[in-house]
Tab-separated table of C-alpha atoms and ligand atoms in Angstrom:
chain	number	residue	atom	x	y	z
A	1	MET	CA	-13.127	-25.697	-15.529
A	2	THR	CA	-15.222	-25.047	-12.445
A	3	ILE	CA	-12.188	-23.638	-10.733
A	4	ARG	CA	-11.559	-21.097	-13.495
A	5	HIS	CA	-15.182	-20.080	-13.370
A	6	THR	CA	-15.176	-19.395	-9.634
A	7	THR	CA	-11.989	-17.355	-9.837
A	8	ASP	CA	-13.385	-15.329	-12.675
A	9	SER	CA	-16.640	-14.564	-10.847
A	10	PHE	CA	-14.851	-11.899	-8.792
A	11	ARG	CA	-13.344	-10.405	-11.925
A	12	ALA	CA	-16.671	-10.519	-13.760
A	13	SER	CA	-18.438	-8.832	-10.860
A	14	LEU	CA	-15.806	-6.092	-10.569
A	15	LEU	CA	-15.904	-5.363	-14.260
A	16	ASN	CA	-19.696	-5.271	-14.371
A	17	GLU	CA	-20.710	-1.721	-13.452
A	18	GLN	CA	-24.183	-2.902	-12.466
A	19	ASP	CA	-22.803	-5.265	-9.807
A	20	PHE	CA	-22.046	-4.269	-6.241
A	21	THR	CA	-19.128	-6.586	-5.436
A	22	LEU	CA	-18.813	-8.035	-1.960
A	23	SER	CA	-15.654	-9.591	-0.610
A	24	PHE	CA	-14.755	-10.669	2.912
A	25	GLU	CA	-11.321	-10.778	4.527
A	26	LEU	CA	-10.154	-14.001	6.180
A	27	VAL	CA	-7.215	-14.032	8.559
A	28	PRO	CA	-5.529	-17.450	8.849
A	29	GLY	CA	-3.542	-17.809	12.051
A	30	ARG	CA	-0.335	-19.616	12.901
A	31	GLY	CA	-0.453	-23.344	12.203
A	32	SER	CA	-1.809	-25.620	9.521
A	33	GLY	CA	-5.094	-26.695	11.043
A	34	GLY	CA	-7.177	-26.620	14.197
A	35	LYS	CA	-10.335	-24.928	15.325
A	36	ARG	CA	-9.576	-21.549	13.827
A	37	LEU	CA	-9.125	-22.967	10.348
A	38	ASP	CA	-12.162	-25.227	10.739
A	39	ALA	CA	-14.203	-22.119	11.567
A	40	ILE	CA	-12.829	-20.295	8.505
A	41	LEU	CA	-13.751	-23.182	6.216
A	42	GLN	CA	-17.194	-23.408	7.823
A	43	PHE	CA	-17.586	-19.675	7.140
A	44	ALA	CA	-16.556	-20.227	3.514
A	45	GLU	CA	-19.054	-23.059	3.038
A	46	GLU	CA	-21.916	-20.959	4.363
A	47	CYS	CA	-20.747	-18.074	2.256
A	48	LYS	CA	-20.886	-20.227	-0.859
A	49	LYS	CA	-24.430	-21.386	-0.018
A	50	ASP	CA	-25.585	-17.801	0.542
A	51	GLY	CA	-24.072	-16.576	-2.732
A	52	ARG	CA	-23.823	-12.834	-2.045
A	53	ILE	CA	-20.108	-12.620	-1.303
A	54	THR	CA	-18.087	-12.972	-4.499
A	55	ALA	CA	-14.577	-13.343	-3.117
A	56	LEU	CA	-12.860	-14.312	0.106
A	57	SER	CA	-9.596	-12.469	0.539
A	58	ILE	CA	-6.804	-14.109	2.516
A	59	THR	CA	-4.220	-12.084	4.395
A	60	ASP	CA	-0.464	-12.694	4.111
A	61	ASN	CA	1.228	-12.805	7.542
A	62	PRO	CA	-0.934	-9.949	8.867
A	63	GLY	CA	0.492	-7.749	11.599
A	64	GLY	CA	3.948	-8.982	10.579
A	65	HIS	CA	3.439	-12.351	12.325
A	66	PRO	CA	3.840	-15.788	10.752
A	67	ALA	CA	0.613	-17.450	9.612
A	68	LEU	CA	-0.610	-20.085	7.185
A	69	ALA	CA	0.344	-19.023	3.627
A	70	PRO	CA	-2.627	-17.480	1.780
A	71	THR	CA	-2.157	-19.729	-1.254
A	72	SER	CA	-2.751	-22.792	0.922
A	73	LEU	CA	-6.062	-21.546	2.283
A	74	GLY	CA	-6.825	-20.118	-1.167
A	75	LEU	CA	-6.826	-23.622	-2.628
A	76	ASP	CA	-9.282	-24.799	0.039
A	77	ILE	CA	-11.542	-21.836	-0.689
A	78	GLN	CA	-11.316	-22.499	-4.393
A	79	ALA	CA	-12.200	-26.151	-3.885
A	80	LEU	CA	-15.385	-24.997	-2.154
A	81	GLY	CA	-16.298	-23.119	-5.334
A	82	LEU	CA	-15.494	-19.593	-4.163
A	83	ALA	CA	-13.074	-17.033	-5.600
A	84	PRO	CA	-10.025	-16.470	-3.381
A	85	LEU	CA	-8.338	-13.073	-3.385
A	86	ILE	CA	-4.732	-13.735	-2.428
A	87	HIS	CA	-2.847	-11.012	-0.555
A	88	VAL	CA	0.766	-10.673	-1.680
A	89	SER	CA	2.784	-8.599	0.750
A	90	LEU	CA	6.471	-7.780	0.461
A	91	LYS	CA	7.680	-7.584	4.030
A	92	ASP	CA	9.127	-11.060	4.178
A	93	LYS	CA	9.944	-12.091	0.634
A	94	ASN	CA	12.465	-10.765	-1.831
A	95	ARG	CA	11.731	-10.242	-5.527
A	96	ASN	CA	12.591	-13.830	-6.456
A	97	MET	CA	10.346	-15.286	-3.776
A	98	ALA	CA	7.580	-12.904	-4.834
A	99	GLU	CA	7.937	-14.076	-8.427
A	100	SER	CA	7.879	-17.713	-7.249
A	101	GLN	CA	4.638	-17.002	-5.425
A	102	LEU	CA	3.181	-15.534	-8.614
A	103	PHE	CA	4.111	-18.716	-10.515
A	104	GLU	CA	2.541	-20.790	-7.753
A	105	CYS	CA	-0.634	-18.718	-7.871
A	106	HIS	CA	-0.833	-18.963	-11.639
A	107	ARG	CA	-0.246	-22.715	-11.603
A	108	HIS	CA	-3.228	-23.141	-9.277
A	109	HIS	CA	-5.418	-20.569	-11.064
A	110	LEU	CA	-5.303	-18.255	-8.062
A	111	LEU	CA	-5.432	-15.239	-10.339
A	112	ASN	CA	-6.926	-12.547	-8.115
A	113	LEU	CA	-4.252	-10.792	-6.113
A	114	LEU	CA	-4.138	-7.910	-3.677
A	115	VAL	CA	-0.688	-6.318	-3.620
A	116	LEU	CA	0.559	-4.571	-0.478
A	117	SER	CA	3.862	-3.632	1.048
A	118	GLY	CA	2.704	-5.175	4.331
A	119	ASP	CA	3.085	-4.515	8.047
A	120	TYR	CA	6.591	-4.366	9.449
A	121	PRO	CA	7.655	-7.874	10.587
A	122	ARG	CA	7.176	-8.450	14.303
A	123	TYR	CA	7.391	-11.525	16.469
A	124	GLY	CA	8.691	-14.728	14.888
A	125	PHE	CA	10.743	-17.805	15.742
A	126	HIS	CA	13.447	-16.706	18.238
A	127	GLY	CA	12.568	-13.024	18.019
A	128	GLN	CA	11.700	-10.388	15.501
A	129	ALA	CA	11.935	-11.406	11.843
A	130	LYS	CA	14.207	-9.608	9.395
A	131	PRO	CA	12.283	-7.112	7.260
A	132	VAL	CA	12.790	-7.654	3.531
A	133	PHE	CA	10.884	-5.090	1.399
A	134	ASP	CA	13.087	-5.843	-1.615
A	135	LEU	CA	10.203	-4.588	-3.793
A	136	ASP	CA	7.440	-2.158	-2.974
A	137	SER	CA	3.866	-2.466	-4.192
A	138	PRO	CA	4.238	-0.391	-7.412
A	139	GLN	CA	7.278	-2.473	-8.337
A	140	LEU	CA	5.437	-5.762	-7.760
A	141	LEU	CA	2.496	-4.459	-9.779
A	142	THR	CA	4.986	-3.673	-12.568
A	143	LEU	CA	6.293	-7.245	-12.414
A	144	ILE	CA	2.750	-8.643	-12.516
A	145	HIS	CA	1.964	-6.439	-15.483
A	146	ARG	CA	5.056	-7.719	-17.233
A	147	LEU	CA	4.063	-11.335	-16.570
A	148	ARG	CA	0.711	-10.687	-18.201
A	149	GLN	CA	2.459	-10.575	-21.567
A	150	PRO	CA	4.281	-13.567	-23.063
A	151	LEU	CA	7.650	-11.840	-22.937
A	152	PRO	CA	11.135	-13.290	-23.007
A	153	LEU	CA	13.046	-12.921	-19.731
A	154	GLU	CA	15.736	-10.305	-19.203
A	155	LYS	CA	18.866	-10.772	-21.285
A	156	GLY	CA	21.336	-13.071	-19.569
A	157	ALA	CA	18.783	-14.582	-17.151
A	158	PRO	CA	18.789	-18.386	-16.973
A	159	GLY	CA	16.387	-19.682	-19.630
A	160	SER	CA	16.088	-16.206	-21.109
A	161	LEU	CA	15.501	-17.457	-24.629
A	162	MET	CA	12.260	-19.136	-23.610
A	163	PRO	CA	9.322	-16.692	-23.248
A	164	LEU	CA	7.107	-17.263	-20.224
A	165	PRO	CA	3.446	-17.949	-20.933
A	166	ALA	CA	1.206	-14.942	-20.275
A	167	MET	CA	-0.276	-14.933	-16.776
A	168	ASP	CA	-3.689	-13.437	-16.616
A	169	PHE	CA	-3.642	-11.938	-13.133
A	170	MET	CA	-6.174	-9.468	-11.804
A	171	ALA	CA	-4.173	-7.373	-9.355
A	172	GLY	CA	-5.546	-4.882	-6.886
A	173	CYS	CA	-3.847	-2.236	-4.788
A	174	VAL	CA	-4.614	-0.514	-1.513
A	175	VAL	CA	-4.870	3.166	-0.596
A	176	SER	CA	-5.696	4.942	2.623
A	177	PRO	CA	-7.949	7.969	2.284
A	178	PHE	CA	-8.005	8.293	6.083
A	179	LYS	CA	-4.664	9.959	6.804
A	180	THR	CA	-4.959	12.869	9.182
A	181	THR	CA	-2.071	15.017	7.929
A	182	GLU	CA	-1.623	16.735	4.594
A	183	ALA	CA	1.737	15.135	3.796
A	184	GLU	CA	0.531	11.582	4.433
A	185	GLN	CA	-2.711	12.073	2.527
A	186	ARG	CA	-1.196	13.679	-0.530
A	187	PHE	CA	1.457	10.982	-0.706
A	188	GLN	CA	-1.204	8.248	-0.428
A	189	TYR	CA	-2.896	9.673	-3.481
A	190	THR	CA	0.239	10.266	-5.557
A	191	LYS	CA	1.294	6.706	-4.767
A	192	LEU	CA	-2.151	5.492	-5.813
A	193	LEU	CA	-1.571	7.054	-9.240
A	194	THR	CA	1.790	5.278	-9.387
A	195	LYS	CA	0.093	1.950	-8.623
A	196	ILE	CA	-2.500	2.580	-11.311
A	197	TRP	CA	0.260	3.445	-13.771
A	198	ALA	CA	2.027	0.211	-12.781
A	199	GLY	CA	-1.044	-1.818	-13.730
A	200	ALA	CA	-3.413	-2.101	-10.742
A	201	ASP	CA	-6.803	-3.362	-11.936
A	202	PHE	CA	-8.825	-2.432	-8.885
A	203	ILE	CA	-8.468	-0.475	-5.652
A	204	VAL	CA	-9.331	-1.428	-2.084
A	205	SER	CA	-9.480	1.322	0.514
A	206	GLN	CA	-8.010	1.053	3.981
A	207	LEU	CA	-10.702	0.543	6.608
A	208	GLY	CA	-12.001	3.676	8.242
A	209	PHE	CA	-14.935	5.472	9.788
A	210	ASP	CA	-14.811	8.949	8.250
A	211	ILE	CA	-17.517	9.243	5.589
A	212	ASN	CA	-16.118	12.422	4.024
A	213	LYS	CA	-12.789	10.673	3.561
A	214	TYR	CA	-14.525	7.777	1.788
A	215	GLN	CA	-16.128	10.387	-0.461
A	216	GLU	CA	-12.784	12.085	-1.103
A	217	LEU	CA	-11.294	8.875	-2.461
A	218	LEU	CA	-14.038	8.622	-5.078
A	219	ASN	CA	-13.666	12.321	-5.878
A	220	PHE	CA	-9.921	11.905	-6.306
A	221	CYS	CA	-10.391	8.948	-8.676
A	222	ARG	CA	-12.961	10.868	-10.700
A	223	ASP	CA	-10.805	14.019	-10.894
A	224	ASN	CA	-7.764	12.017	-11.990
A	225	SER	CA	-9.572	9.816	-14.522
A	226	VAL	CA	-8.916	6.666	-12.507
A	227	ARG	CA	-11.437	4.210	-13.925
A	228	GLN	CA	-10.496	1.150	-11.877
A	229	PRO	CA	-13.322	-0.114	-9.635
A	230	VAL	CA	-12.919	0.915	-5.994
A	231	LEU	CA	-13.976	-1.275	-3.076
A	232	ALA	CA	-14.478	0.382	0.311
A	233	SER	CA	-13.251	-1.548	3.335
A	234	VAL	CA	-15.856	-1.844	6.054
A	235	PHE	CA	-14.607	-3.402	9.254
A	236	ILE	CA	-16.701	-4.501	12.226
A	237	PRO	CA	-14.365	-4.457	15.222
A	238	SER	CA	-15.082	-6.088	18.550
A	239	ILE	CA	-14.770	-3.729	21.496
A	240	LYS	CA	-11.334	-5.197	22.289
A	241	VAL	CA	-10.060	-4.592	18.755
A	242	ALA	CA	-11.643	-1.122	18.793
A	243	GLU	CA	-9.608	-0.305	21.933
A	244	MET	CA	-6.437	-1.522	20.203
A	245	MET	CA	-7.195	0.509	17.096
A	246	HIS	CA	-7.841	3.598	19.164
A	247	GLN	CA	-4.500	3.136	20.916
A	248	GLY	CA	-2.775	3.016	17.525
A	249	GLN	CA	-1.807	-0.648	17.857
A	250	VAL	CA	-3.061	-1.578	14.386
A	251	PRO	CA	-0.794	-0.023	11.724
A	252	GLY	CA	-2.361	2.819	9.781
A	253	ILE	CA	-5.801	2.653	11.397
A	254	ILE	CA	-7.436	5.871	12.569
A	255	PHE	CA	-10.064	5.293	15.244
A	256	SER	CA	-11.750	8.247	16.909
A	257	LYS	CA	-12.460	8.631	20.605
A	258	THR	CA	-16.115	9.372	19.778
A	259	LEU	CA	-16.570	6.013	18.082
A	260	LEU	CA	-14.838	4.195	20.914
A	261	HIS	CA	-17.055	5.963	23.412
A	262	THR	CA	-20.159	4.997	21.390
A	263	MET	CA	-19.028	1.373	21.303
A	264	ARG	CA	-18.340	1.333	25.023
A	265	GLU	CA	-21.896	2.513	25.638
A	266	GLU	CA	-23.270	-0.113	23.258
A	267	ALA	CA	-21.235	-2.798	25.031
A	268	LYS	CA	-23.327	-2.243	28.178
A	269	HIS	CA	-26.245	-3.937	26.399
A	270	PRO	CA	-26.845	-7.674	27.187
A	271	ASP	CA	-25.529	-8.651	23.721
A	272	GLN	CA	-22.395	-6.582	24.471
A	273	GLY	CA	-23.159	-4.228	21.631
A	274	GLU	CA	-22.989	-6.834	18.900
A	275	GLU	CA	-26.197	-5.928	17.109
A	276	ALA	CA	-25.367	-2.224	17.211
A	277	ARG	CA	-21.984	-2.900	15.604
A	278	LEU	CA	-23.533	-4.984	12.843
A	279	ILE	CA	-26.236	-2.377	12.201
A	280	ARG	CA	-23.602	0.350	11.961
A	281	GLY	CA	-21.703	-1.799	9.465
A	282	ALA	CA	-24.914	-2.341	7.478
A	283	LYS	CA	-25.573	1.385	7.378
A	284	MET	CA	-22.027	1.999	6.168
A	285	VAL	CA	-22.472	-0.544	3.364
A	286	ALA	CA	-25.727	1.149	2.274
A	287	VAL	CA	-24.147	4.613	2.380
A	288	LEU	CA	-21.033	3.534	0.464
A	289	GLN	CA	-23.107	1.799	-2.187
A	290	GLN	CA	-25.110	4.953	-2.710
A	291	MET	CA	-21.901	7.016	-2.752
A	292	GLY	CA	-20.773	5.140	-5.855
A	293	TYR	CA	-18.346	2.489	-4.636
A	294	ALA	CA	-18.098	-0.569	-6.866
A	295	GLY	CA	-18.352	-2.790	-3.827
A	296	VAL	CA	-17.365	-3.361	-0.257
A	297	HIS	CA	-14.521	-5.333	1.254
A	298	LEU	CA	-15.898	-6.562	4.578
A	299	GLY	CA	-13.941	-7.651	7.588
A	300	GLY	CA	-14.254	-8.134	11.309
A	301	ASN	CA	-12.932	-10.284	14.076
A	302	ASN	CA	-14.968	-13.211	15.394
A	303	LEU	CA	-17.747	-12.767	12.854
A	304	SER	CA	-19.705	-15.895	12.020
A	305	PHE	CA	-21.376	-16.044	8.656
A	306	VAL	CA	-24.802	-15.720	10.321
A	307	LYS	CA	-23.759	-12.275	11.561
A	308	VAL	CA	-22.401	-11.273	8.158
A	309	ALA	CA	-25.647	-12.427	6.506
A	310	PHE	CA	-27.600	-10.341	9.037
A	311	LEU	CA	-25.438	-7.320	8.200
A	312	LEU	CA	-26.022	-7.795	4.461
A	313	ASP	CA	-29.794	-8.179	4.961
A	314	GLN	CA	-29.863	-4.989	6.997
A	315	ALA	CA	-27.726	-3.154	4.421
A	316	GLU	CA	-30.231	-4.047	1.723
A	317	TYR	CA	-33.090	-2.923	3.940
A	318	PHE	CA	-31.429	0.461	4.627
A	319	ARG	CA	-30.536	0.916	0.978
A	320	LYS	CA	-34.160	0.517	-0.014
A	321	THR	CA	-35.913	2.310	2.816
A	322	ALA	CA	-33.658	4.771	4.624
A	323	ASP	CA	-32.758	8.376	4.001
A	324	LEU	CA	-29.120	7.752	3.131
A	325	GLN	CA	-28.092	11.374	3.692
A	326	GLU	CA	-29.353	10.991	7.223
A	327	LEU	CA	-27.514	7.682	7.623
A	328	ARG	CA	-24.254	9.334	6.537
A	329	HIS	CA	-24.243	11.374	9.725
A	330	GLU	CA	-25.022	8.355	11.880
A	331	VAL	CA	-21.989	6.403	10.698
A	332	ASP	CA	-19.556	9.290	10.373
A	333	PHE	CA	-16.821	9.244	13.031
A	334	PRO	CA	-14.053	11.551	11.807
A	335	PHE	CA	-10.863	12.051	13.734
A	336	PRO	CA	-10.593	15.630	15.055
A	337	GLN	CA	-8.122	17.900	13.229
A	338	THR	CA	-8.035	15.734	10.153
A	339	TRP	CA	-6.744	17.339	6.968
A	340	TYR	CA	-9.058	17.050	3.982
A	341	MET	CA	-8.173	17.442	0.324
A	342	ARG	CA	-11.103	19.806	-0.080
A	343	SER	CA	-9.467	22.244	2.345
A	344	GLN	CA	-6.246	22.334	0.354
A	345	SER	CA	-6.607	25.882	-0.931
A	346	LEU	CA	-7.277	27.202	2.572
A	347	ASP	CA	-4.679	25.708	4.874
A	348	SER	CA	-2.401	23.674	2.671
A	349	LEU	CA	1.338	23.609	3.333
A	350	ALA	CA	1.729	23.043	-0.394
A	351	SER	CA	0.275	26.420	-1.244
A	352	ARG	CA	2.042	28.474	1.410
A	353	GLN	CA	5.351	26.873	2.342
A	354	ARG	CA	8.518	27.472	0.318
A	355	PRO	CA	11.070	24.706	-0.255
A	356	SER	CA	13.476	24.373	2.678
A	357	LEU	CA	16.944	25.919	2.512
A	358	ARG	CA	18.448	22.429	2.654
A	359	PHE	CA	16.396	21.421	-0.384
A	360	ARG	CA	17.326	24.539	-2.339
A	361	ILE	CA	21.059	24.176	-1.686
A	362	ASN	CA	21.051	20.497	-2.599
A	363	GLN	CA	19.004	21.081	-5.702
A	364	GLN	CA	21.376	23.795	-6.886
A	365	ILE	CA	24.397	21.539	-6.396
A	366	HIS	CA	22.633	18.601	-8.017
A	367	ASP	CA	21.553	20.614	-11.029
A	368	GLU	CA	25.063	21.895	-11.662
A	369	ILE	CA	26.670	18.467	-11.453
A	370	PHE	CA	24.096	15.892	-12.508
A	371	THR	CA	21.835	17.503	-15.091
A	372	PRO	CA	23.204	17.631	-18.666
A	373	SER	CA	22.724	21.412	-18.804
A	374	GLY	CA	24.673	21.903	-15.536
A	375	PHE	CA	27.898	23.880	-15.472
A	376	LEU	CA	29.922	21.038	-13.930
A	377	PHE	CA	28.186	18.148	-15.702
A	378	PRO	CA	30.774	17.590	-18.493
A	379	VAL	CA	33.684	17.629	-16.009
A	380	ALA	CA	31.915	15.368	-13.519
A	381	LYS	CA	31.027	12.903	-16.242
A	382	LYS	CA	34.569	12.857	-17.621
A	383	VAL	CA	36.071	12.295	-14.152
A	384	CYS	CA	33.608	9.497	-13.295
A	385	LEU	CA	34.091	7.679	-16.602
A	386	GLY	CA	37.880	8.020	-16.236
A	387	VAL	CA	37.928	6.770	-12.626
A	388	ASP	CA	35.699	3.855	-13.562
A	389	ARG	CA	38.461	2.401	-15.757
A	390	ASN	CA	40.852	1.837	-12.843
A	391	ARG	CA	39.936	-0.490	-9.974
A	392	GLN	CA	42.053	1.240	-7.310
A	393	ALA	CA	40.886	4.714	-8.332
A	394	ARG	CA	37.279	3.490	-8.352
A	395	ARG	CA	37.568	2.149	-4.809
A	396	LEU	CA	39.135	5.343	-3.504
A	397	PHE	CA	36.534	7.450	-5.284
A	398	SER	CA	33.665	5.328	-3.859
A	399	TRP	CA	35.116	5.630	-0.391
A	400	CYS	CA	35.343	9.440	-0.613
A	401	GLU	CA	31.826	9.716	-2.020
A	402	GLN	CA	30.414	7.521	0.711
A	403	LEU	CA	32.151	9.466	3.460
A	404	LEU	CA	30.703	12.703	2.144
A	405	LYS	CA	27.235	11.242	1.733
A	406	ILE	CA	27.223	9.560	5.130
A	407	ILE	CA	27.902	12.954	6.708
A	408	PHE	CA	25.265	14.849	4.738
A	409	PHE	CA	22.620	12.202	3.970
A	410	ARG	CA	23.250	9.243	6.303
A	411	CYS	CA	23.975	7.287	3.110
A	412	ARG	CA	23.848	3.466	3.194
A	413	SER	CA	25.975	3.018	0.071
A	414	CYS	CA	23.324	1.264	-1.992
A	415	GLY	CA	25.043	2.421	-5.186
A	416	ASP	CA	21.743	3.482	-6.808
A	417	CYS	CA	20.987	6.853	-5.315
A	418	THR	CA	17.367	8.050	-5.200
A	419	ILE	CA	17.806	11.062	-2.918
A	420	THR	CA	16.853	13.427	-5.744
A	421	GLU	CA	13.473	11.729	-5.969
A	422	ALA	CA	13.105	12.028	-2.160
A	423	ASN	CA	13.906	15.743	-1.916
A	424	TYR	CA	17.504	15.048	-0.869
A	425	LEU	CA	16.771	12.682	2.005
A	426	CYS	CA	17.964	9.067	1.921
A	427	PRO	CA	15.171	6.433	2.043
A	428	GLN	CA	17.686	3.677	2.792
A	429	SER	CA	18.552	5.179	6.179
A	430	GLY	CA	15.352	7.169	6.772
A	431	CYS	CA	12.565	4.649	6.107
A	432	PRO	CA	12.556	1.311	7.982
A	433	LYS	CA	10.782	-0.321	5.030
A	434	LYS	CA	13.135	1.377	2.548
A	435	MET	CA	10.212	2.547	0.441
A	436	ILE	CA	11.441	4.479	-2.594
A	437	ASN	CA	8.126	5.183	-4.332
A	438	GLY	CA	6.325	6.935	-1.494
A	439	PRO	CA	5.095	5.860	1.930
A	440	CYS	CA	3.489	2.638	3.052
A	441	GLY	CA	0.029	2.841	4.569
A	442	GLY	CA	1.188	2.282	8.139
A	443	SER	CA	1.903	5.823	9.314
A	444	LEU	CA	-0.283	7.338	12.011
A	445	HIS	CA	-0.787	11.075	12.518
A	446	GLY	CA	2.482	11.699	10.672
A	447	PHE	CA	4.529	9.179	12.647
A	448	CYS	CA	6.225	6.066	11.314
A	449	GLU	CA	4.475	2.721	11.786
A	450	VAL	CA	7.673	1.246	13.199
A	451	TYR	CA	8.352	4.060	15.698
A	452	PRO	CA	4.866	5.342	16.578
A	453	GLY	CA	4.852	8.685	18.345
A	454	GLU	CA	8.661	8.767	18.202
A	455	ARG	CA	9.856	9.192	14.649
A	456	VAL	CA	8.129	11.220	11.959
A	457	CYS	CA	7.415	9.154	8.834
A	458	PHE	CA	10.304	9.564	6.406
A	459	TRP	CA	7.904	10.580	3.623
A	460	VAL	CA	6.355	13.296	5.786
A	461	ARG	CA	9.848	14.757	6.092
A	462	VAL	CA	10.288	14.421	2.341
A	463	TYR	CA	7.045	16.323	1.841
A	464	GLN	CA	8.075	19.066	4.221
A	465	GLN	CA	11.225	19.722	2.195
A	466	ASN	CA	9.193	20.919	-0.761
A	467	PRO	CA	5.398	20.708	-0.303
A	468	ALA	CA	4.588	22.596	-3.491
A	469	ALA	CA	6.075	19.798	-5.608
A	470	HIS	CA	2.861	17.875	-4.963
A	471	LEU	CA	0.819	20.497	-6.746
A	472	ASP	CA	2.666	19.841	-10.019
A	473	SER	CA	1.543	16.951	-12.152
A	474	LYS	CA	4.449	14.586	-11.620
A	475	SER	CA	5.179	11.455	-13.603
A	476	PRO	CA	3.552	8.502	-11.847
A	477	THR	CA	6.219	6.134	-13.202
A	478	PRO	CA	7.634	4.136	-10.277
A	479	LEU	CA	11.336	3.868	-9.640
A	480	PRO	CA	12.511	0.342	-10.462
A	481	PRO	CA	13.810	-1.995	-7.745
A	482	LYS	CA	17.399	-1.579	-6.644
A	483	ASP	CA	20.068	-3.714	-8.259
A	484	TRP	CA	21.830	-5.277	-5.272
A	485	ALA	CA	24.928	-5.854	-7.386
A	486	LEU	CA	25.583	-2.125	-6.993
A	487	GLN	CA	25.679	-2.186	-3.180
A	488	GLY	CA	28.872	-0.513	-1.913
A	489	SER	CA	29.851	0.967	-5.264
A	490	SER	CA	29.910	4.646	-6.258
A	491	SER	CA	26.426	5.936	-7.101
A	492	TRP	CA	27.980	8.874	-8.995
A	493	ILE	CA	29.918	6.538	-11.285
A	494	ASN	CA	26.831	4.327	-11.618
A	495	TYR	CA	24.815	7.375	-12.629
A	496	PHE	CA	27.191	8.540	-15.331
A	497	THR	CA	27.746	5.003	-16.626
A	498	GLU	CA	23.953	4.403	-16.575
A	499	ARG	CA	24.202	1.319	-14.376
A	500	ASP	CA	21.697	2.681	-11.866
A	501	HIS	CA	17.952	3.260	-12.228
A	502	HIS	CA	18.604	5.730	-15.044
A	503	LYS	CA	19.613	2.903	-17.369
A	504	LYS	CA	17.477	2.790	-20.461
A	505	ASP	CA	15.705	-0.533	-19.813
A	506	GLY	CA	15.347	0.359	-16.111
B	1	LIG	S1	8.923	5.853	7.438
B	1	LIG	FE1	6.843	6.076	6.620
B	1	LIG	S2	6.903	4.828	4.761
B	1	LIG	FE2	8.663	4.193	5.953
B	1	LIG	S3	7.932	2.474	7.217
B	1	LIG	FE3	7.654	4.303	8.446
B	1	LIG	S4	5.522	4.880	8.005
B	1	LIG	FE4	6.127	3.486	6.390
């Protein structure tokens, strides 16, 4: 009973509009014990005694490296009487493993989850690990939402006659309001709406240092009737981590030269700038509380609980005594040439750039063949249904289709084509994480997390094909996960026979 109570304390705090919810991010390292884990558990014990932090979140193989599984540390945290917030990332588990993890979490009453696509896998045993990304975050949120109801399994699945018990998860999602380019930022927000549609219960922002961007996230939620509580991430980096962030070594993090310069100056102090960093964090917490955030998700490397308690004391002091408008300027470190939503009517690509020629040609062809009102639709459908009846003809047809699509779209023959939804670019060959519902959070200044400074993020290219599409109110419904049974088969036949994502129960 105690365990249920502690888990629910995070939920209760988030749902109580009067509460300012505090969570703190723990990063378990590689291995099952040792000094690092002892320090984490010590931190958790002190946290419990202090009582201000409601949840301790636990990362899932952060940075794409192997680490202790978050459920394992989550149980330790829970045993100490604190609410764990388990990160569930999708970089190194397929949909079945993800579902297994959900069962495991539910069995142990680890009900608070933070869903993310995750950093691209990096170093592992004998080299770089294979990236999985079988689901993306909206798809996992959809699965979680489905598990919340006592539904029977899909027809034909083993044990499908037996409904699963309802699993009362509280699932959060992540958004970055700190992107510096229009394409990245707009996609972050459209994907946020998709995650909300898929069932996200709360939102955690990426960490950042641009106060106007923090404000924009709240404005966006208000303007789009998003009522889920939003936690702002506030991170206290050491000078070493600040240098790494500035160099773009931490996926998706924007860190300005001005802030780095300020920290370098602070580091000349005998305490190496520690107090100044904590005070800046405290000021940010006070400012974000006043701004209207439901809480703050704290983090920082090498922070003992004594330092966190100092930060929280100072935050309370500033909240009560300081001119918060003044403080806003003190903690605001925007990146130069950042694109803001508020400037959209002035310099937005979406309002001034026409769809590309490539997009227009492909759309015309697509509309004629694949939309029911198209001139060639009846013929195409008849041919595909006819070819589907004969194995040899089907193979030859698939081969011809794939040849054509490899030449024009760098097709990977997944058999469930989503190029229409990506402005006629193929996510399977274009995006290393194979995201089909919009970008991950890892891009930096328009470049892909996996090829920084080298390859433009696939979704930035998608945006550039037809920027104005983002001004229309599009359906936030996510595309379902791919059916791997279709790999190598004809996507045209699968479309007309409704085996692909257009199928009714998709
Ligand atoms: S192409 Fe974009 S969405 Fe895909 S992995 Fe790179 S940054 Fe993420």
